[in-house]
GROMACS .gro file of C-alpha atoms in nm:
model
  340
    1MET     CA    1  -0.178   1.966  -0.614
    2ALA     CA    2  -0.191   2.176  -0.281
    3GLN     CA    3  -0.401   2.086   0.024
    4LYS     CA    4  -0.472   2.276   0.326
    5ARG     CA    5  -0.200   2.457   0.574
    6GLU     CA    6  -0.084   2.260   0.869
    7ASN     CA    7   0.121   2.368   1.167
    8THR     CA    8   0.422   2.117   1.115
    9ARG     CA    9   0.610   2.166   0.799
   10ARG     CA   10   0.708   1.788   0.642
   11ILE     CA   11   1.043   1.843   0.443
   12VAL     CA   12   1.194   1.570   0.279
   13LEU     CA   13   1.533   1.533   0.225
   14LEU     CA   14   1.697   1.391  -0.122
   15GLY     CA   15   1.997   1.336  -0.302
   16LYS     CA   16   2.299   1.106  -0.333
   17SER     CA   17   2.445   0.920  -0.061
   18GLY     CA   18   2.774   1.174   0.025
   19THR     CA   19   2.599   1.470  -0.032
   20GLY     CA   20   2.566   1.580   0.279
   21LYS     CA   21   2.201   1.533   0.390
   22SER     CA   22   2.213   1.377   0.732
   23SER     CA   23   2.454   1.645   0.826
   24LEU     CA   24   2.251   1.891   0.690
   25ALA     CA   25   1.933   1.798   0.875
   26ASN     CA   26   2.163   1.799   1.195
   27THR     CA   27   2.254   2.154   1.123
   28LEU     CA   28   1.904   2.283   1.074
   29PHE     CA   29   1.826   2.097   1.381
   30GLY     CA   30   2.125   2.282   1.548
   31GLU     CA   31   2.259   1.965   1.654
   32LYS     CA   32   2.532   1.694   1.608
   33ASN     CA   33   2.369   1.338   1.636
   34THR     CA   34   1.991   1.332   1.556
   35PHE     CA   35   2.031   1.210   1.204
   36LYS     CA   36   2.348   1.013   1.192
   37VAL     CA   37   2.603   1.067   0.931
   38GLY     CA   38   2.821   0.855   0.732
   39SER     CA   39   3.190   0.923   0.716
   40SER     CA   40   3.181   0.841   0.303
   41ALA     CA   41   2.936   0.788  -0.007
   42ASP     CA   42   2.904   0.399   0.066
   43SER     CA   43   2.833   0.432   0.426
   44GLY     CA   44   2.585   0.721   0.439
   45THR     CA   45   2.217   0.732   0.536
   46ARG     CA   46   2.101   0.377   0.458
   47PHE     CA   47   1.784   0.415   0.649
   48CYS     CA   48   1.454   0.661   0.616
   49LEU     CA   49   1.472   0.865   0.952
   50SER     CA   50   1.214   1.111   1.063
   51GLU     CA   51   1.244   1.387   1.351
   52THR     CA   52   1.061   1.643   1.403
   53LYS     CA   53   1.174   1.964   1.645
   54THR     CA   54   1.128   2.374   1.675
   55ILE     CA   55   1.336   2.580   1.445
   56ASN     CA   56   1.312   2.937   1.484
   57GLY     CA   57   0.982   2.938   1.633
   58ARG     CA   58   0.846   2.674   1.324
   59SER     CA   59   0.744   2.307   1.427
   60ILE     CA   60   0.972   2.155   1.136
   61GLN     CA   61   0.951   1.758   1.043
   62LEU     CA   62   1.273   1.657   0.856
   63ILE     CA   63   1.264   1.339   0.669
   64ASP     CA   64   1.634   1.204   0.548
   65THR     CA   65   1.607   0.947   0.285
   66PRO     CA   66   1.853   0.689   0.200
   67GLY     CA   67   2.029   0.809  -0.174
   68PHE     CA   68   1.730   0.725  -0.366
   69PHE     CA   69   1.947   0.835  -0.686
   70ASP     CA   70   2.216   0.633  -0.618
   71THR     CA   71   2.343   0.391  -0.915
   72ASN     CA   72   2.263   0.093  -0.709
   73LEU     CA   73   1.876   0.166  -0.687
   74ASP     CA   74   1.712  -0.156  -0.672
   75SER     CA   75   1.825  -0.341  -0.330
   76GLU     CA   76   1.517  -0.474  -0.142
   77GLU     CA   77   1.631  -0.240   0.176
   78LEU     CA   78   1.611   0.058  -0.038
   79LYS     CA   79   1.315  -0.019  -0.152
   80SER     CA   80   1.162  -0.098   0.169
   81GLU     CA   81   1.285   0.252   0.300
   82LEU     CA   82   1.148   0.442   0.014
   83LEU     CA   83   0.790   0.306   0.131
   84LYS     CA   84   0.866   0.405   0.471
   85CYS     CA   85   0.957   0.756   0.353
   86ILE     CA   86   0.651   0.781   0.180
   87VAL     CA   87   0.452   0.689   0.505
   88GLU     CA   88   0.616   0.916   0.689
   89CYS     CA   89   0.569   1.217   0.454
   90ALA     CA   90   0.193   1.167   0.409
   91PRO     CA   91  -0.016   1.325   0.332
   92GLY     CA   92   0.262   1.515   0.131
   93PRO     CA   93   0.543   1.724   0.213
   94HIS     CA   94   0.547   2.070   0.220
   95ALA     CA   95   0.897   2.087   0.056
   96PHE     CA   96   1.162   1.878  -0.088
   97LEU     CA   97   1.551   1.996  -0.067
   98LEU     CA   98   1.757   1.843  -0.320
   99VAL     CA   99   2.102   1.831  -0.208
  100PHE     CA  100   2.416   1.873  -0.392
  101PRO     CA  101   2.793   1.952  -0.260
  102LEU     CA  102   2.905   2.207  -0.372
  103GLY     CA  103   3.168   2.182  -0.693
  104ARG     CA  104   3.201   2.075  -1.080
  105PHE     CA  105   2.930   1.844  -1.192
  106THR     CA  106   3.103   1.520  -1.337
  107PRO     CA  107   2.894   1.334  -1.623
  108GLN     CA  108   2.758   1.095  -1.391
  109GLU     CA  109   2.588   1.397  -1.176
  110GLU     CA  110   2.476   1.532  -1.521
  111GLU     CA  111   2.307   1.201  -1.595
  112ILE     CA  112   2.157   1.192  -1.268
  113VAL     CA  113   2.003   1.528  -1.282
  114ASN     CA  114   1.863   1.479  -1.604
  115LEU     CA  115   1.686   1.130  -1.473
  116MET     CA  116   1.572   1.325  -1.185
  117VAL     CA  117   1.408   1.623  -1.406
  118ASN     CA  118   1.275   1.388  -1.638
  119GLU     CA  119   1.155   1.035  -1.515
  120TYR     CA  120   1.150   1.108  -1.135
  121PHE     CA  121   1.024   1.477  -1.048
  122GLY     CA  122   0.678   1.538  -1.212
  123ALA     CA  123   0.647   1.929  -1.287
  124GLU     CA  124   0.396   1.959  -0.972
  125ALA     CA  125   0.679   1.835  -0.723
  126LEU     CA  126   0.950   2.068  -0.881
  127LYS     CA  127   0.673   2.345  -0.789
  128TYR     CA  128   0.796   2.222  -0.415
  129THR     CA  129   1.165   2.162  -0.450
  130THR     CA  130   1.443   2.380  -0.351
  131VAL     CA  131   1.809   2.331  -0.440
  132VAL     CA  132   2.062   2.321  -0.142
  133PHE     CA  133   2.425   2.306  -0.193
  134THR     CA  134   2.632   2.166   0.078
  135HIS     CA  135   3.015   2.285   0.149
  136GLY     CA  136   2.973   2.607   0.128
  137ASP     CA  137   3.326   2.685   0.213
  138GLN     CA  138   3.438   2.629  -0.118
  139LEU     CA  139   3.297   2.923  -0.216
  140ASP     CA  140   3.579   3.177  -0.298
  141GLU     CA  141   3.616   3.484  -0.070
  142GLU     CA  142   3.315   3.706  -0.058
  143MET     CA  143   3.140   3.462  -0.333
  144LYS     CA  144   2.774   3.447  -0.250
  145ILE     CA  145   2.604   3.135  -0.388
  146GLU     CA  146   2.431   3.331  -0.655
  147ASP     CA  147   2.761   3.434  -0.830
  148TRP     CA  148   2.912   3.114  -0.838
  149LEU     CA  149   2.553   3.020  -1.014
  150LYS     CA  150   2.648   3.289  -1.242
  151GLU     CA  151   2.980   3.152  -1.328
  152ASN     CA  152   2.867   2.812  -1.350
  153LYS     CA  153   2.803   2.699  -1.718
  154ASN     CA  154   2.655   2.369  -1.684
  155LYS     CA  155   2.313   2.336  -1.869
  156SER     CA  156   2.175   2.017  -1.679
  157LEU     CA  157   2.209   2.224  -1.316
  158LYS     CA  158   2.078   2.537  -1.498
  159ASN     CA  159   1.807   2.376  -1.643
  160LEU     CA  160   1.693   2.206  -1.287
  161LEU     CA  161   1.728   2.522  -1.122
  162ASP     CA  162   1.485   2.705  -1.374
  163LYS     CA  163   1.217   2.380  -1.327
  164CYS     CA  164   1.265   2.480  -0.948
  165GLY     CA  165   1.193   2.818  -0.980
  166GLY     CA  166   1.551   2.940  -0.949
  167ARG     CA  167   1.514   2.832  -0.561
  168CYS     CA  168   1.829   2.773  -0.403
  169CYS     CA  169   2.049   2.738  -0.105
  170VAL     CA  170   2.414   2.701   0.016
  171ILE     CA  171   2.466   2.583   0.372
  172ASP     CA  172   2.821   2.482   0.569
  173ASN     CA  173   2.792   2.165   0.790
  174LYS     CA  174   3.155   2.189   0.899
  175TYR     CA  175   3.288   2.512   0.925
  176TRP     CA  176   3.024   2.768   0.921
  177ASN     CA  177   2.847   2.688   1.237
  178LYS     CA  178   3.078   2.904   1.431
  179ASP     CA  179   3.116   3.274   1.483
  180GLN     CA  180   3.195   3.395   1.165
  181GLU     CA  181   3.275   3.774   1.047
  182ASP     CA  182   3.116   3.742   0.777
  183PRO     CA  183   2.738   3.711   0.822
  184TYR     CA  184   2.726   3.524   0.493
  185ARG     CA  185   2.951   3.232   0.627
  186ASN     CA  186   2.706   3.169   0.909
  187ASN     CA  187   2.456   2.909   0.866
  188GLN     CA  188   2.206   3.076   1.119
  189HIS     CA  189   2.157   3.313   0.818
  190HIS     CA  190   2.110   3.065   0.551
  191ILE     CA  191   1.864   2.850   0.737
  192GLY     CA  192   1.667   3.161   0.787
  193GLN     CA  193   1.664   3.205   0.424
  194LEU     CA  194   1.550   2.890   0.356
  195LEU     CA  195   1.269   2.851   0.583
  196LYS     CA  196   1.144   3.204   0.432
  197THR     CA  197   1.223   3.005   0.082
  198ILE     CA  198   0.964   2.747   0.206
  199ASP     CA  199   0.692   2.977   0.370
  200GLN     CA  200   0.705   3.187   0.018
  201THR     CA  201   0.669   2.848  -0.175
  202VAL     CA  202   0.407   2.744   0.030
  203LYS     CA  203   0.232   3.039  -0.039
  204GLU     CA  204   0.272   3.040  -0.402
  205ASN     CA  205   0.130   2.701  -0.441
  206GLY     CA  206  -0.190   2.781  -0.268
  207GLY     CA  207  -0.100   2.789   0.147
  208GLY     CA  208  -0.054   2.387   0.148
  209TYR     CA  209   0.124   2.100   0.079
  210TYR     CA  210   0.231   1.888  -0.203
  211THR     CA  211   0.028   1.557  -0.261
  212ASN     CA  212  -0.095   1.327  -0.507
  213GLU     CA  213  -0.321   0.965  -0.545
  214MET     CA  214  -0.031   0.772  -0.403
  215LEU     CA  215  -0.011   0.996  -0.087
  216GLN     CA  216  -0.380   1.069  -0.041
  217THR     CA  217  -0.454   0.691  -0.062
  218MET     CA  218  -0.147   0.641   0.202
  219GLN     CA  219  -0.286   0.939   0.442
  220HIS     CA  220  -0.656   0.764   0.430
  221GLN     CA  221  -0.522   0.415   0.528
  222ILE     CA  222  -0.324   0.570   0.789
  223GLU     CA  223  -0.613   0.759   0.963
  224GLU     CA  224  -0.821   0.454   0.942
  225LYS     CA  225  -0.534   0.281   1.113
  226LYS     CA  226  -0.532   0.556   1.359
  227ALA     CA  227  -0.908   0.497   1.426
  228GLU     CA  228  -0.882   0.137   1.507
  229ILE     CA  229  -0.599   0.165   1.724
  230LYS     CA  230  -0.773   0.456   1.946
  231LYS     CA  231  -1.082   0.230   2.011
  232SER     CA  232  -0.867  -0.061   2.122
  233SER     CA  233  -0.634   0.204   2.303
  234PRO     CA  234  -0.835   0.533   2.412
  235ASN     CA  235  -0.564   0.673   2.613
  236LEU     CA  236  -0.258   0.719   2.367
  237SER     CA  237  -0.149   1.025   2.279
  238GLU     CA  238  -0.170   1.193   1.927
  239GLU     CA  239   0.176   1.146   1.875
  240LYS     CA  240   0.163   0.781   1.981
  241LEU     CA  241  -0.145   0.691   1.769
  242MET     CA  242   0.012   0.830   1.438
  243LYS     CA  243   0.319   0.656   1.527
  244LYS     CA  244   0.152   0.338   1.572
  245ALA     CA  245  -0.100   0.389   1.288
  246LYS     CA  246   0.184   0.461   1.047
  247GLU     CA  247   0.388   0.135   1.127
  248ALA     CA  248   0.072  -0.082   1.065
  249VAL     CA  249   0.050   0.100   0.723
  250TYR     CA  250   0.405   0.027   0.660
  251ASN     CA  251   0.386  -0.339   0.756
  252LEU     CA  252   0.098  -0.383   0.564
  253LEU     CA  253   0.312  -0.244   0.235
  254LYS     CA  254   0.697  -0.392   0.322
  255ASN     CA  255   0.683  -0.715   0.188
  256ASN     CA  256   0.500  -0.598  -0.146
  257VAL     CA  257   0.823  -0.482  -0.272
  258LYS     CA  258   0.973  -0.735  -0.437
  259GLY     CA  259   1.025  -0.771  -0.802
  260LEU     CA  260   0.907  -0.381  -0.825
  261VAL     CA  261   1.152  -0.117  -0.957
  262ILE     CA  262   1.254   0.151  -0.757
  263GLY     CA  263   1.248   0.424  -1.019
  264ALA     CA  264   0.915   0.351  -1.065
  265ILE     CA  265   0.809   0.372  -0.716
  266LEU     CA  266   1.009   0.699  -0.693
  267GLY     CA  267   0.816   0.865  -1.020
  268ALA     CA  268   0.440   0.764  -0.827
  269PHE     CA  269   0.596   0.920  -0.509
  270LEU     CA  270   0.738   1.262  -0.658
  271GLY     CA  271   0.424   1.296  -0.978
  272GLY     CA  272   0.723   1.164  -1.267
  273ALA     CA  273   0.695   0.985  -1.553
  274ALA     CA  274   0.866   0.673  -1.423
  275GLY     CA  275   0.577   0.648  -1.190
  276ALA     CA  276   0.299   0.581  -1.439
  277GLY     CA  277   0.073   0.278  -1.377
  278VAL     CA  278   0.190   0.260  -1.015
  279ALA     CA  279  -0.133   0.234  -0.737
  280LEU     CA  280  -0.147   0.151  -0.395
  281CYS     CA  281  -0.454  -0.052  -0.301
  282PHE     CA  282  -0.618  -0.133   0.042
  283SER     CA  283  -0.865  -0.384   0.123
  284ALA     CA  284  -0.961  -0.588   0.414
  285GLY     CA  285  -0.657  -0.537   0.576
  286VAL     CA  286  -0.457  -0.643   0.266
  287ALA     CA  287  -0.217  -0.378   0.092
  288VAL     CA  288  -0.126  -0.419  -0.250
  289ILE     CA  289   0.110  -0.221  -0.477
  290CYS     CA  290   0.025  -0.251  -0.854
  291VAL     CA  291   0.278  -0.192  -1.087
  292ALA     CA  292   0.076  -0.168  -1.446
  293ALA     CA  293   0.372   0.008  -1.642
  294GLY     CA  294   0.633   0.253  -1.609
  295ALA     CA  295   1.035   0.310  -1.763
  296GLY     CA  296   1.161  -0.053  -1.685
  297ALA     CA  297   0.930  -0.141  -1.415
  298ALA     CA  298   0.828  -0.499  -1.320
  299ILE     CA  299   0.510  -0.498  -1.486
  300GLY     CA  300   0.195  -0.741  -1.510
  301ALA     CA  301  -0.079  -0.751  -1.265
  302ALA     CA  302  -0.328  -1.014  -1.236
  303VAL     CA  303  -0.631  -0.908  -1.044
  304GLY     CA  304  -0.860  -1.148  -0.894
  305GLY     CA  305  -1.057  -1.215  -0.595
  306PRO     CA  306  -1.245  -0.976  -0.376
  307VAL     CA  307  -0.902  -0.806  -0.251
  308GLY     CA  308  -0.706  -0.860  -0.522
  309ALA     CA  309  -0.365  -0.945  -0.589
  310LEU     CA  310  -0.014  -0.864  -0.735
  311VAL     CA  311   0.179  -1.092  -0.961
  312SER     CA  312   0.481  -0.902  -1.075
  313GLU     CA  313   0.761  -1.051  -1.331
  314TYR     CA  314   1.048  -0.849  -1.434
  315ALA     CA  315   0.989  -0.676  -1.789
  316GLU     CA  316   1.341  -0.728  -1.921
  317PRO     CA  317   1.325  -1.086  -2.077
  318MET     CA  318   0.973  -0.977  -2.257
  319ALA     CA  319   0.964  -0.871  -2.629
  320GLU     CA  320   0.869  -0.459  -2.626
  321ALA     CA  321   0.529  -0.588  -2.806
  322ALA     CA  322   0.475  -0.835  -2.510
  323LYS     CA  323   0.545  -0.560  -2.284
  324ASP     CA  324   0.280  -0.330  -2.410
  325ALA     CA  325   0.000  -0.591  -2.394
  326VAL     CA  326   0.098  -0.675  -2.031
  327ALA     CA  327   0.082  -0.312  -1.979
  328ASN     CA  328  -0.217  -0.279  -2.141
  329VAL     CA  329  -0.419  -0.576  -1.982
  330ALA     CA  330  -0.295  -0.449  -1.634
  331GLN     CA  331  -0.415  -0.111  -1.732
  332LYS     CA  332  -0.767  -0.219  -1.780
  333ALA     CA  333  -0.794  -0.455  -1.501
  334LEU     CA  334  -0.672  -0.191  -1.249
  335LYS     CA  335  -0.930   0.069  -1.447
  336HIS     CA  336  -1.252  -0.150  -1.394
  337HIS     CA  337  -1.164  -0.366  -1.061
  338LYS     CA  338  -1.300  -0.128  -0.793
  339TYR     CA  339  -1.049  -0.131  -0.496
  340GLU     CA  340  -1.170   0.010  -0.118
   0.00000   0.00000   0.00000
């Protein structure tokens, strides 16, 4: 759902490692080293990084993410960084930029696209999503991205673009930063077009940003932490207050990721099917991530005591009937137990 307009645009960059997310962030900011760039697909961004700067007169917060769509999804470090990303973009991003390198889609990439569309991204999140192609120098002379897409017959890519309302952009992080005779081969042109696309997307979605229950719960807790910190440190600037509050909320949650599956957390963040049954619970200074069901996730929750607790085991060894039974028990527990 969309929420009220804000001065700063929160933009989340998503994609596999090695697609050029960090380079794209640097290109958008007109800088070289704000976001660390890896030299290979295996050495790309390992951490969630967030920076806010002014682009073309607009205040923009870019949130660069690790390769959440890589094949090795479930390291504890990666899950922890996903939580940090969710905290950083709360109460919700104005835009998701889904980054792909321009070129032929391999079967592996097709599989990832299908997984993203059908499991991770809900229909609402896709309304805020723009596909950004990097390595624009691979376009033939005088060819535009629209021409390339017309020639591309990949059904998975076409399906993704259709679900994103046809929104796409092309950037070249290496060659288009210099003066070019052809204005189309100039990143400044495409940055301007991308910002206009984001503005139009926000307008079409009611003038606000994407949010859901998880992001709203996160924001509510951040605001509570801000109020607590302000009482003890009344002279802190708004920027420092927000930073400390986000750090406090993240620290509450980061020890909860063990045993969970990153696909379920991604699904809850992006509103997809994989996130069914995921809930954030805060009470009396305790934070719990409850995963009742969803896409092979760790399931099984036992709720007890005034603040609640989570007991989670991997579902794979369980028979299908047993998994269903545990999921039903967990959903009923979550439904009837009140979390503050």
